Coordinates of C-alpha atoms in Angstrom, one line a residue:
X182 CA -14.8 11.2 3.2
X183 CA -16.3 8.3 1.1
X184 CA -14.6 7.4 -2.1
X185 CA -15.6 5.8 -5.2
X186 CA -16.7 2.1 -5.3
X187 CA -13.6 0.2 -6.4
X188 CA -15.7 -1.8 -8.9
X189 CA -17.4 1.1 -10.4
X190 CA -16.5 2.2 -14.0
X191 CA -14.7 5.5 -14.7
X192 CA -14.9 7.6 -17.9
X193 CA -11.6 9.3 -18.6
X194 CA -11.1 12.7 -20.2
X195 CA -10.4 11.1 -23.6
X196 CA -13.8 9.3 -23.5
X197 CA -12.5 5.8 -22.8
X198 CA -14.2 3.9 -20.1
X199 CA -12.4 1.9 -17.4
X200 CA -14.6 -1.0 -16.1
X201 CA -13.3 -0.7 -12.6
X202 CA -10.7 1.2 -10.5
X203 CA -7.8 -1.3 -10.6
X204 CA -4.8 -1.1 -12.9
X205 CA -1.8 -3.4 -13.2
X206 CA 1.1 -1.3 -12.1
X207 CA 4.2 -0.9 -14.3
X208 CA 6.9 -3.3 -13.0
X209 CA 10.3 -3.6 -14.6
X210 CA 11.2 -7.2 -15.5
X211 CA 14.7 -6.4 -16.9
X212 CA 14.0 -9.3 -19.2
X213 CA 13.8 -8.1 -22.8
X214 CA 16.3 -9.1 -25.4
X215 CA 19.4 -7.0 -25.9
X216 CA 17.9 -5.3 -28.9
X217 CA 14.7 -4.2 -27.0
X218 CA 12.5 -7.0 -28.3
X219 CA 10.1 -8.3 -25.7
X220 CA 10.9 -11.8 -24.5
X221 CA 8.5 -14.7 -24.4
X222 CA 8.8 -14.9 -20.6
X223 CA 7.8 -11.2 -20.4
X224 CA 4.7 -11.8 -22.5
X225 CA 3.7 -14.7 -20.5
X226 CA 4.2 -12.8 -17.2
X227 CA 2.1 -9.9 -18.4
X228 CA -0.6 -12.0 -20.1
X229 CA -1.3 -14.1 -17.1
X230 CA -1.8 -11.0 -14.9
X231 CA -3.9 -9.1 -17.5
X232 CA -6.1 -12.1 -18.3
X233 CA -8.1 -11.1 -15.3
X234 CA -10.4 -8.1 -14.2
X235 CA -7.8 -5.4 -14.4
X236 CA -9.4 -2.3 -16.1
X237 CA -6.0 -1.5 -17.6
X238 CA -2.4 -2.7 -17.6
X239 CA 0.6 -0.3 -17.6
X240 CA 3.7 -1.9 -19.1
X241 CA 7.2 -1.8 -17.7
X242 CA 9.1 1.3 -18.8
X243 CA 10.1 1.2 -22.5
X244 CA 13.1 3.2 -23.5
X245 CA 12.9 5.9 -26.2
X246 CA 16.7 6.3 -26.8
X247 CA 19.6 3.7 -26.5
X248 CA 21.5 6.0 -24.2
X249 CA 18.6 6.3 -21.8
X250 CA 18.4 2.7 -20.6
X251 CA 18.4 1.8 -16.9
X252 CA 17.2 -1.7 -17.6
X253 CA 17.5 -4.4 -20.1
X254 CA 13.9 -3.6 -21.1
X255 CA 11.4 -2.9 -23.8
X256 CA 12.5 -0.9 -26.8
X257 CA 10.3 1.7 -28.5
X258 CA 12.8 3.8 -30.2
X259 CA 12.9 2.1 -33.6
X260 CA 10.4 1.1 -36.2
X261 CA 11.8 -2.4 -36.0
X262 CA 10.2 -2.7 -32.5
X263 CA 6.7 -2.6 -34.0
X264 CA 6.0 -6.3 -34.0
X265 CA 7.4 -6.6 -30.4
X266 CA 5.2 -3.8 -29.2
X267 CA 2.2 -5.3 -30.9
X268 CA 2.6 -8.6 -29.2
X269 CA 3.0 -6.8 -25.9
X270 CA -0.2 -4.8 -26.4
X271 CA -2.1 -8.0 -27.2
X272 CA -0.8 -9.6 -24.0
X273 CA -1.9 -6.6 -21.9
X274 CA -5.3 -6.6 -23.5
X275 CA -5.7 -10.4 -22.9
X276 CA -8.5 -9.9 -20.4
X277 CA -10.3 -7.1 -22.2
X278 CA -8.6 -4.2 -20.3
X279 CA -6.9 -1.2 -21.8
X280 CA -3.2 -1.4 -22.7
X281 CA -0.9 1.5 -21.7
X282 CA 2.7 1.7 -22.8
X283 CA 5.0 3.6 -20.3
X284 CA 7.8 5.5 -21.8
X285 CA 11.0 6.7 -20.0
X286 CA 14.5 7.9 -20.4
X287 CA 16.9 7.3 -17.5
X288 CA 19.1 10.4 -17.9
X289 CA 21.9 10.2 -15.4
X290 CA 20.6 6.9 -14.0
X291 CA 21.6 5.0 -17.2
X292 CA 23.1 1.7 -16.3
X293 CA 26.9 1.5 -17.0
X294 CA 26.6 -2.0 -18.5
X295 CA 24.1 -0.8 -21.0
X296 CA 25.2 2.8 -21.7
X297 CA 28.9 3.9 -21.8
X298 CA 29.6 6.5 -19.2
X299 CA 30.7 9.0 -21.8
X300 CA 27.2 8.7 -23.4
X301 CA 25.3 9.4 -20.2
X302 CA 23.5 12.7 -20.4
X303 CA 21.2 14.7 -18.1
X304 CA 19.9 18.2 -17.7
X305 CA 23.1 19.2 -15.9
X306 CA 26.5 17.7 -15.1
X307 CA 25.5 16.6 -11.7
X308 CA 25.8 13.0 -10.4
X309 CA 23.1 11.1 -8.8
X310 CA 23.3 10.3 -5.1
X311 CA 23.4 6.7 -5.8
X312 CA 26.6 4.9 -4.8
X313 CA 29.2 4.7 -7.6
X314 CA 27.1 7.1 -9.8
X315 CA 28.9 8.7 -12.8
X316 CA 28.9 12.4 -13.5
X317 CA 26.8 12.8 -16.7
X318 CA 27.4 15.4 -19.4
X319 CA 24.9 18.2 -19.6
X320 CA 22.6 18.0 -22.7
X321 CA 22.8 20.9 -25.0
X322 CA 19.7 22.7 -26.3
X323 CA 19.4 20.5 -29.5
X324 CA 19.6 17.3 -27.5
X325 CA 16.7 18.5 -25.3
X326 CA 14.6 19.0 -28.4
X327 CA 15.8 15.7 -29.8
X328 CA 14.7 13.7 -26.8
X329 CA 11.3 15.2 -26.9
X330 CA 11.1 14.1 -30.5
X331 CA 12.2 10.6 -29.4
X332 CA 9.4 10.4 -26.9
X333 CA 6.9 11.5 -29.6
X334 CA 8.2 8.9 -32.0
X335 CA 8.0 6.2 -29.4
X336 CA 4.4 7.2 -28.4
X337 CA 3.4 7.0 -32.1
X338 CA 4.9 3.6 -32.4
X339 CA 3.0 2.4 -29.3
X340 CA -0.4 3.6 -30.6
X341 CA 0.4 2.2 -34.1
X342 CA 1.1 -1.2 -32.4
X343 CA -2.2 -1.3 -30.7
X344 CA -1.8 0.4 -27.4
X345 CA -4.7 2.4 -26.0
X346 CA -2.6 4.9 -24.4
X347 CA 0.8 6.2 -23.2
X348 CA 2.2 7.0 -19.8
X349 CA 5.1 9.4 -19.5
X350 CA 7.4 8.3 -16.6
X351 CA 8.2 11.5 -14.8
X352 CA 9.1 9.9 -11.5
X353 CA 11.7 7.8 -9.7
X354 CA 14.5 10.1 -10.6
X355 CA 14.6 9.4 -14.3
X356 CA 15.1 12.1 -16.9
X357 CA 11.7 13.9 -16.7
X358 CA 12.1 14.0 -12.9
X359 CA 15.6 15.3 -13.3
X360 CA 14.5 18.2 -15.4
X361 CA 11.9 19.2 -12.7
X362 CA 14.3 18.7 -9.8
X363 CA 16.3 21.8 -8.5
X364 CA 18.8 19.2 -7.2
X365 CA 19.5 17.8 -10.7
X366 CA 18.8 20.7 -12.9
X367 CA 21.1 23.8 -12.7
X368 CA 20.6 24.9 -16.2
X369 CA 20.5 28.6 -17.0
X370 CA 18.5 28.4 -20.3
X371 CA 14.8 27.9 -21.1
X372 CA 14.9 24.4 -19.5
X373 CA 16.1 25.2 -16.0
X374 CA 16.5 27.8 -13.2
X375 CA 13.3 28.9 -11.7
X376 CA 10.5 26.4 -11.3
X377 CA 8.5 27.8 -14.2
X378 CA 11.4 26.8 -16.4
X379 CA 12.1 23.5 -14.7
X380 CA 8.4 22.6 -15.5
X381 CA 8.9 23.4 -19.1
X382 CA 10.4 20.1 -20.3
X383 CA 7.6 18.0 -18.9
X384 CA 5.0 20.4 -20.1
X385 CA 6.4 20.6 -23.6
X386 CA 6.8 16.9 -23.7
X387 CA 3.3 16.1 -22.6
X388 CA 1.9 18.6 -25.0
X389 CA 3.9 17.2 -28.0
X390 CA 2.8 13.6 -27.1
X391 CA -0.8 14.6 -26.7
X392 CA -0.7 16.2 -30.2
X393 CA 1.0 13.1 -31.7
X394 CA -1.4 10.5 -30.4
X395 CA -4.6 12.5 -30.6
X396 CA -7.4 13.2 -28.2
X397 CA -8.9 9.8 -28.2
X398 CA -5.8 8.0 -26.8
X399 CA -5.1 7.7 -23.1
X400 CA -2.3 9.9 -21.8
X401 CA -0.9 9.8 -18.3
X402 CA 2.0 11.2 -16.3
X403 CA 3.8 9.5 -13.4
X404 CA 5.2 11.8 -10.7
X405 CA 6.8 11.5 -7.3
X406 CA 5.1 13.8 -4.8
X407 CA 8.3 15.3 -3.6
X408 CA 12.0 14.7 -3.1
X409 CA 13.3 13.5 0.2
X410 CA 16.7 14.9 0.0
X411 CA 17.5 18.5 1.0
X412 CA 17.2 20.8 -1.9
X413 CA 14.7 18.8 -3.8
X414 CA 11.3 19.9 -4.8
X415 CA 8.5 19.9 -2.3
X416 CA 5.0 18.6 -2.2
X417 CA 3.7 22.1 -3.0
X418 CA 6.0 22.3 -6.0
X419 CA 4.6 18.9 -7.2
X420 CA 1.1 20.2 -6.8
X421 CA 1.8 23.2 -8.9
X422 CA 3.3 21.0 -11.5
X423 CA 0.5 18.5 -11.8
X424 CA -2.0 21.3 -11.9
X425 CA -0.1 22.7 -14.9
X426 CA 0.1 19.2 -16.5
X427 CA -3.7 19.0 -16.3
X428 CA -3.9 21.9 -18.7
X429 CA -2.3 19.8 -21.4
X430 CA -5.2 17.4 -21.5
X431 CA -4.0 14.5 -19.4
X432 CA -6.3 11.6 -18.5
X433 CA -4.5 10.8 -15.3
X434 CA -1.7 11.6 -12.9
X435 CA 0.0 8.6 -11.5
X436 CA 1.5 9.2 -8.0
X437 CA 4.5 7.0 -7.5
X438 CA 4.8 5.9 -3.9
X439 CA 6.0 2.9 -2.0
X440 CA 3.0 3.0 0.3
X441 CA -0.1 5.1 -0.3
X442 CA -0.4 5.9 3.4
X443 CA 3.1 7.3 3.8
X444 CA 4.4 10.8 3.2
X445 CA 7.8 10.1 1.9
X446 CA 8.9 9.1 -1.6
X447 CA 12.0 7.0 -2.7
X448 CA 15.3 8.7 -2.1
X449 CA 17.7 9.0 -5.0
X450 CA 20.0 6.4 -3.3
X451 CA 17.0 4.0 -3.2
X452 CA 16.4 4.3 0.5
X453 CA 12.8 4.7 1.3
X454 CA 13.3 6.5 4.6
X455 CA 13.1 10.3 4.3
X456 CA 15.4 12.3 6.7
X457 CA 13.8 13.9 9.7
X458 CA 12.0 17.1 8.7
X459 CA 11.5 15.9 5.1
X460 CA 8.2 14.2 5.7
X461 CA 5.0 16.3 5.0
X462 CA 2.1 16.8 7.3
X463 CA -0.5 15.7 4.7
X464 CA -0.8 12.6 2.6
X465 CA 0.4 13.3 -1.0
X466 CA -2.7 11.8 -2.5
X467 CA -5.0 14.2 -0.8
X468 CA -2.8 17.2 -1.7
X469 CA -2.3 16.3 -5.3
X470 CA -5.9 15.3 -5.8
X471 CA -6.9 18.8 -4.6
X472 CA -4.5 20.3 -7.1
X473 CA -5.9 18.2 -10.0
X474 CA -9.5 19.3 -9.0
X475 CA -11.1 16.6 -11.1
X476 CA -9.5 17.7 -14.4
X477 CA -7.8 14.3 -14.6
X478 CA -8.0 11.0 -12.7
X479 CA -5.5 10.4 -9.9
X480 CA -3.9 7.0 -9.5
X481 CA -2.7 5.9 -6.0
X482 CA 0.0 3.2 -5.8
X483 CA 2.0 1.4 -3.1
X484 CA 1.0 -1.1 -0.7
X485 CA -2.6 -1.8 -1.8
X486 CA -3.2 -5.5 -0.9
X487 CA -6.7 -5.7 0.4
X488 CA -10.2 -4.5 -0.3
X489 CA -9.9 -2.3 2.8
X490 CA -6.8 -0.8 1.4
X491 CA -8.5 0.0 -1.9
X492 CA -11.4 1.7 -0.1
X493 CA -9.1 3.7 2.0
X494 CA -6.9 5.0 -0.9
X495 CA -10.0 6.0 -2.9
X496 CA -11.3 7.8 0.2
X497 CA -8.2 9.9 0.3
X498 CA -9.1 11.3 -3.2
X499 CA -7.7 8.7 -5.6
X500 CA -9.7 7.7 -8.6
X501 CA -7.7 4.7 -9.6
X502 CA -5.4 2.2 -8.0
X503 CA -2.2 0.7 -9.4
X504 CA -1.6 -2.8 -8.1
X505 CA 2.1 -4.0 -8.1
X506 CA 3.4 -6.2 -5.4
X507 CA 0.2 -7.9 -4.7
X508 CA -0.2 -9.0 -8.3
X509 CA 3.5 -10.1 -8.4
X510 CA 2.9 -12.5 -5.4
X511 CA -0.5 -13.6 -6.7
X512 CA -1.2 -13.2 -10.4
X513 CA -4.9 -13.9 -9.7
X514 CA -5.1 -11.4 -7.0
X515 CA -7.8 -9.2 -8.5
X516 CA -10.0 -12.3 -9.4
X517 CA -9.9 -13.5 -5.8
X518 CA -10.6 -10.0 -4.5
X519 CA -13.7 -9.6 -6.8
X520 CA -14.9 -13.0 -5.6
X521 CA -14.6 -11.8 -2.0
X522 CA -12.1 -14.5 -1.3
X523 CA -9.3 -12.6 0.3
X524 CA -8.3 -15.6 2.4
X525 CA -7.3 -17.4 -0.8
X526 CA -4.9 -14.6 -1.9
X527 CA -1.2 -15.5 -1.8
X528 CA 0.7 -13.2 0.4
X529 CA 4.3 -14.5 0.2
X530 CA 6.6 -15.6 -2.6
X531 CA 7.5 -19.3 -2.9
X532 CA 10.7 -20.3 -1.1
X533 CA 13.0 -20.9 -4.1
X534 CA 13.8 -19.0 -7.4
X535 CA 12.7 -22.0 -9.4
X536 CA 9.2 -22.1 -7.7
X537 CA 8.8 -18.4 -8.1
X538 CA 9.5 -18.5 -11.8
X539 CA 7.3 -21.5 -12.4
X540 CA 4.3 -20.9 -10.1
X541 CA 4.1 -17.1 -10.6
X542 CA 5.0 -17.0 -14.3
X543 CA 7.9 -14.7 -13.7
X544 CA 11.0 -14.2 -15.9
X545 CA 14.2 -15.5 -14.4
X546 CA 16.0 -12.1 -14.5
X547 CA 13.1 -10.6 -12.6
X548 CA 13.2 -13.3 -10.0
X549 CA 17.0 -12.6 -9.6
X550 CA 16.3 -8.9 -9.1
X551 CA 13.5 -9.5 -6.6
X552 CA 15.7 -11.9 -4.6
X553 CA 18.6 -9.4 -4.6
X554 CA 16.4 -7.2 -2.5
X555 CA 15.7 -9.5 0.5
X556 CA 13.6 -6.8 2.5
X557 CA 11.2 -6.2 -0.4
X558 CA 8.7 -9.1 -0.5
X559 CA 7.8 -11.7 2.1
X560 CA 8.8 -15.4 1.3
X561 CA 7.2 -18.6 2.4
X562 CA 10.5 -19.7 4.0
X563 CA 10.2 -16.7 6.4
X564 CA 12.9 -14.7 4.6
X565 CA 12.1 -11.2 3.5
X566 CA 9.4 -8.8 4.7
X567 CA 6.6 -6.9 3.2
X568 CA 9.1 -4.4 1.9
X569 CA 9.1 -0.7 1.5
X570 CA 9.9 -0.6 -2.2
X571 CA 8.7 -1.1 -5.6
X572 CA 10.1 -2.0 -9.0

């Protein structure tokens, strides 16, 4: 099956036109100030990568509530964040592409050094599988409504600050994912139980945000294709969910994967290897693209490093491609790709933290995080491999 030309434009449902099929993927820098104000190093990092041919850039996840932070990241929960968000939008639009603000709440994955364990809340009082995870308290009905309002407020702030659109982070085991997961959501009210009710939080949230930002703004939803752990949701469950999300008026579905060719998502303990029997027979891009049926664009992500990779992912049914690790290692990746100069593309990190920060315009905390995961990216000194993960 032939896919779209990677350099062809694409008109989205909202009427906005992307000049090609490449987007800068959302990658957490963990480098904002403690009050959620974007740091100068973050702005430099994003501006360098977006001063290129990317059709759009998706920011690192911005928190909508202080008690939902998993990173020392971008704040979008207060009006005082307006100027910070404005500067961020300008940096993302540096090369003329669209700026998309990703919003999230970590739920039970809140980081203990940022959120007191007593303040950690989730759909149900069930701990994550991650080592050392705290047992969160279950949100009451009013809190569920309040967090929807928090997302709506953050989305409005983003649009008011100059962003062209909003991405709702419904993947990677954060709060939206937790509401959909039968493993994490054992509620017996309107927000849990059967799949129809477990879908209700994401559907209500997407509907509310679409109403708040209007029909001319971009709206996307990020989702994992399935859960690797026993008792998690399946690929067919995800297909039903994304089909329902398309009824809300989304512009795109962003499939969160470590490698677009693989059929297993990130486990909750951050292991990318699914247990035997938990890997599907079909590629998630193909399955979810069929479920979407052209009602929204589909973004493939994970392991797209070459022109051949891009063509292959588009042939699977994707409409757009989110580029993460390739743009981390080489900020001018897309420029070299367009110039048909793949031989010039950098494929390994510099050997030292100092060189990584200086040569790749990367915040120091982001460098520390990357180097703490030795099997994630190849380094020039031979350490590390082309890893199986993603920020």
